[in-house]
C-alpha cells in the first residue's frame, strides 16, 4: 500500500530530546514536588489534547505510561487555536507538554506551576526525516549532443 511504500522511502533520525513537563494547578497535591516520576501519575487525570491544533505527543505519553504499568485517567480537551492551550481546565488534572526552557515555578502564572519529570525515558524525541539513500533520486546528467563522427 502507499503508506507502507512511503515508510520504506524515509528514515527518521533522532537528534535530540525534549523532556516531559507537567503543568498543574498550584493547589494540586503533586505541585509542591521538585520533580515527578512516572509512578506518581498512577490514578491521576491527564489532559489529552485533540483537534487540529493538538500536539502529536499523546502516543508517546501513552506508551511511556504503559511501559511502566501506570494507569491514568484521561480528560479529552479539544484545541482549535493556540489560545486554547492557555484555557485548558486543569482542575484536578495534569497537562504534560515538552519542556520549553522552564524550570520549576517559572510559568509566571498565579494559579499554575511547572514540575519536571525525573525519569530518563520521559521525553519527546525530535529529529529529521529524510529520503533513504537508495530512494534518493540520482542527479541527472545534462543532455549532450552526440558527437559527429
mmCIF file of C-alpha atoms in Angstrom:
data_model
loop_
_atom_site.group_PDB
_atom_site.id
_atom_site.type_symbol
_atom_site.label_atom_id
_atom_site.label_comp_id
_atom_site.label_asym_id
_atom_site.label_seq_id
_atom_site.Cartn_x
_atom_site.Cartn_y
_atom_site.Cartn_z
ATOM 1 C CA UNK A 1 0.000 0.000 0.000
ATOM 2 C CA UNK A 2 1.059 3.616 -0.452
ATOM 3 C CA UNK A 3 1.709 4.417 3.263
ATOM 4 C CA UNK A 4 3.929 1.318 3.577
ATOM 5 C CA UNK A 5 5.880 2.328 0.473
ATOM 6 C CA UNK A 6 6.364 5.814 1.907
ATOM 7 C CA UNK A 7 7.685 4.351 5.197
ATOM 8 C CA UNK A 8 10.243 2.380 3.183
ATOM 9 C CA UNK A 9 11.382 5.552 1.406
ATOM 10 C CA UNK A 10 12.131 7.621 4.509
ATOM 11 C CA UNK A 11 14.360 7.348 7.546
ATOM 12 C CA UNK A 12 13.959 9.221 10.808
ATOM 13 C CA UNK A 13 16.996 10.138 12.855
ATOM 14 C CA UNK A 14 16.560 11.338 16.437
ATOM 15 C CA UNK A 15 18.788 14.345 17.051
ATOM 16 C CA UNK A 16 17.517 15.440 20.443
ATOM 17 C CA UNK A 17 15.074 15.068 23.292
ATOM 18 C CA UNK A 18 12.550 17.446 24.856
ATOM 19 C CA UNK A 19 11.838 16.300 28.429
ATOM 20 C CA UNK A 20 8.239 15.989 29.613
ATOM 21 C CA UNK A 21 6.983 18.757 31.877
ATOM 22 C CA UNK A 22 3.837 18.612 33.999
ATOM 23 C CA UNK A 23 1.701 21.723 34.231
ATOM 24 C CA UNK A 24 -0.875 21.721 37.008
ATOM 25 C CA UNK A 25 -2.673 23.996 39.414
ATOM 26 C CA UNK A 26 -0.585 25.108 42.374
ATOM 27 C CA UNK A 27 -3.256 23.532 44.570
ATOM 28 C CA UNK A 28 -2.721 20.055 43.049
ATOM 29 C CA UNK A 29 -1.297 17.515 45.561
ATOM 30 C CA UNK A 30 1.787 16.932 43.339
ATOM 31 C CA UNK A 31 2.503 20.629 42.695
ATOM 32 C CA UNK A 32 4.951 21.020 45.576
ATOM 33 C CA UNK A 33 7.264 18.251 44.392
ATOM 34 C CA UNK A 34 10.630 19.236 42.950
ATOM 35 C CA UNK A 35 10.273 16.510 40.297
ATOM 36 C CA UNK A 36 7.810 13.788 39.325
ATOM 37 C CA UNK A 37 8.277 10.134 38.436
ATOM 38 C CA UNK A 38 6.054 8.122 36.125
ATOM 39 C CA UNK A 39 4.628 6.194 39.112
ATOM 40 C CA UNK A 40 3.346 9.497 40.547
ATOM 41 C CA UNK A 41 0.809 9.564 37.709
ATOM 42 C CA UNK A 42 -0.941 6.358 38.843
ATOM 43 C CA UNK A 43 -4.645 7.171 39.177
ATOM 44 C CA UNK A 44 -4.145 10.816 38.151
ATOM 45 C CA UNK A 45 -6.189 12.535 35.433
ATOM 46 C CA UNK A 46 -4.162 13.667 32.422
ATOM 47 C CA UNK A 47 -5.333 16.186 29.843
ATOM 48 C CA UNK A 48 -5.393 14.557 26.400
ATOM 49 C CA UNK A 49 -5.483 17.128 23.632
ATOM 50 C CA UNK A 50 -7.390 16.508 20.442
ATOM 51 C CA UNK A 51 -8.395 18.599 17.458
ATOM 52 C CA UNK A 52 -6.481 20.303 14.661
ATOM 53 C CA UNK A 53 -4.032 22.142 16.949
ATOM 54 C CA UNK A 54 -3.291 19.316 19.361
ATOM 55 C CA UNK A 55 0.272 18.200 19.797
ATOM 56 C CA UNK A 56 1.016 14.721 18.479
ATOM 57 C CA UNK A 57 2.870 13.558 21.572
ATOM 58 C CA UNK A 58 -0.027 11.774 23.239
ATOM 59 C CA UNK A 59 1.022 8.438 21.683
ATOM 60 C CA UNK A 60 4.463 8.902 23.228
ATOM 61 C CA UNK A 61 2.973 9.725 26.633
ATOM 62 C CA UNK A 62 0.567 6.781 26.457
ATOM 63 C CA UNK A 63 3.295 4.277 25.522
ATOM 64 C CA UNK A 64 5.543 5.654 28.307
ATOM 65 C CA UNK A 65 2.776 5.116 30.869
ATOM 66 C CA UNK A 66 2.042 1.610 29.505
ATOM 67 C CA UNK A 67 5.723 0.571 29.618
ATOM 68 C CA UNK A 68 5.754 1.392 33.317
ATOM 69 C CA UNK A 69 2.356 -0.188 34.063
ATOM 70 C CA UNK A 70 0.832 3.145 35.099
ATOM 71 C CA UNK A 71 -2.925 3.602 34.748
ATOM 72 C CA UNK A 72 -4.063 7.194 34.466
ATOM 73 C CA UNK A 73 -7.423 8.654 33.547
ATOM 74 C CA UNK A 74 -7.679 10.961 30.554
ATOM 75 C CA UNK A 75 -9.643 14.147 30.167
ATOM 76 C CA UNK A 76 -10.137 14.954 26.460
ATOM 77 C CA UNK A 77 -9.752 18.611 25.543
ATOM 78 C CA UNK A 78 -10.321 19.972 22.034
ATOM 79 C CA UNK A 79 -7.795 22.519 20.825
ATOM 80 C CA UNK A 80 -8.761 24.681 17.871
ATOM 81 C CA UNK A 81 -6.313 27.573 18.231
ATOM 82 C CA UNK A 82 -3.089 28.305 20.066
ATOM 83 C CA UNK A 83 -5.081 30.328 22.604
ATOM 84 C CA UNK A 84 -6.876 27.138 23.676
ATOM 85 C CA UNK A 85 -3.668 25.887 25.317
ATOM 86 C CA UNK A 86 -3.950 28.744 27.813
ATOM 87 C CA UNK A 87 -7.565 27.884 28.626
ATOM 88 C CA UNK A 88 -7.115 24.168 29.400
ATOM 89 C CA UNK A 89 -9.123 23.371 32.537
ATOM 90 C CA UNK A 90 -6.595 21.898 34.963
ATOM 91 C CA UNK A 91 -8.903 21.420 37.943
ATOM 92 C CA UNK A 92 -7.620 18.126 39.376
ATOM 93 C CA UNK A 93 -5.707 17.357 36.144
ATOM 94 C CA UNK A 94 -2.146 17.304 34.869
ATOM 95 C CA UNK A 95 -1.125 18.597 31.453
ATOM 96 C CA UNK A 96 2.069 17.040 30.015
ATOM 97 C CA UNK A 97 3.941 19.106 27.435
ATOM 98 C CA UNK A 98 7.532 19.336 26.191
ATOM 99 C CA UNK A 99 9.806 21.383 28.423
ATOM 100 C CA UNK A 100 10.187 24.827 26.978
ATOM 101 C CA UNK A 101 13.246 26.024 28.852
ATOM 102 C CA UNK A 102 11.178 26.353 32.025
ATOM 103 C CA UNK A 103 12.323 25.367 35.459
ATOM 104 C CA UNK A 104 10.104 24.575 38.438
ATOM 105 C CA UNK A 105 7.839 27.531 39.137
ATOM 106 C CA UNK A 106 8.868 29.617 36.110
ATOM 107 C CA UNK A 107 5.454 29.626 34.455
ATOM 108 C CA UNK A 108 4.731 33.159 35.764
ATOM 109 C CA UNK A 109 1.124 32.181 36.318
ATOM 110 C CA UNK A 110 -0.656 32.922 39.595
ATOM 111 C CA UNK A 111 -2.547 29.593 39.654
ATOM 112 C CA UNK A 112 -0.441 27.093 37.655
ATOM 113 C CA UNK A 113 3.021 25.653 38.143
ATOM 114 C CA UNK A 114 5.537 23.548 36.206
ATOM 115 C CA UNK A 115 7.053 20.365 37.612
ATOM 116 C CA UNK A 116 9.692 18.428 35.620
ATOM 117 C CA UNK A 117 9.915 14.650 35.383
ATOM 118 C CA UNK A 118 12.969 12.834 36.703
ATOM 119 C CA UNK A 119 12.676 9.691 34.568
ATOM 120 C CA UNK A 120 15.302 9.083 31.853
ATOM 121 C CA UNK A 121 12.648 7.965 29.342
ATOM 122 C CA UNK A 122 10.264 10.903 29.976
ATOM 123 C CA UNK A 123 10.867 12.829 26.780
ATOM 124 C CA UNK A 124 9.596 13.631 23.316
ATOM 125 C CA UNK A 125 12.212 12.774 20.676
ATOM 126 C CA UNK A 126 12.753 15.194 17.824
ATOM 127 C CA UNK A 127 14.702 14.628 14.672
ATOM 128 C CA UNK A 128 14.973 14.842 10.943
ATOM 129 C CA UNK A 129 13.092 12.929 8.283
ATOM 130 C CA UNK A 130 14.871 12.311 5.009
ATOM 131 C CA UNK A 131 14.762 10.065 1.998
ATOM 132 C CA UNK A 132 16.683 6.839 2.400
ATOM 133 C CA UNK A 133 19.863 6.779 0.324
ATOM 134 C CA UNK A 134 18.552 4.107 -2.047
ATOM 135 C CA UNK A 135 15.331 6.083 -2.596
ATOM 136 C CA UNK A 136 17.011 9.404 -3.308
ATOM 137 C CA UNK A 137 16.824 10.470 -6.913
ATOM 138 C CA UNK A 138 20.194 10.459 -8.596
ATOM 139 C CA UNK A 139 21.309 13.750 -10.100
ATOM 140 C CA UNK A 140 20.671 13.736 -13.788
ATOM 141 C CA UNK A 141 23.446 14.376 -16.238
ATOM 142 C CA UNK A 142 22.977 17.251 -18.612
ATOM 143 C CA UNK A 143 21.912 16.230 -22.103
ATOM 144 C CA UNK A 144 24.745 16.339 -24.606
ATOM 145 C CA UNK A 145 24.525 16.275 -28.334
ATOM 146 C CA UNK A 146 26.108 13.131 -29.745
ATOM 147 C CA UNK A 147 29.468 13.819 -31.341
ATOM 148 C CA UNK A 148 29.654 13.706 -35.078
ATOM 149 C CA UNK A 149 31.931 11.013 -36.475
#
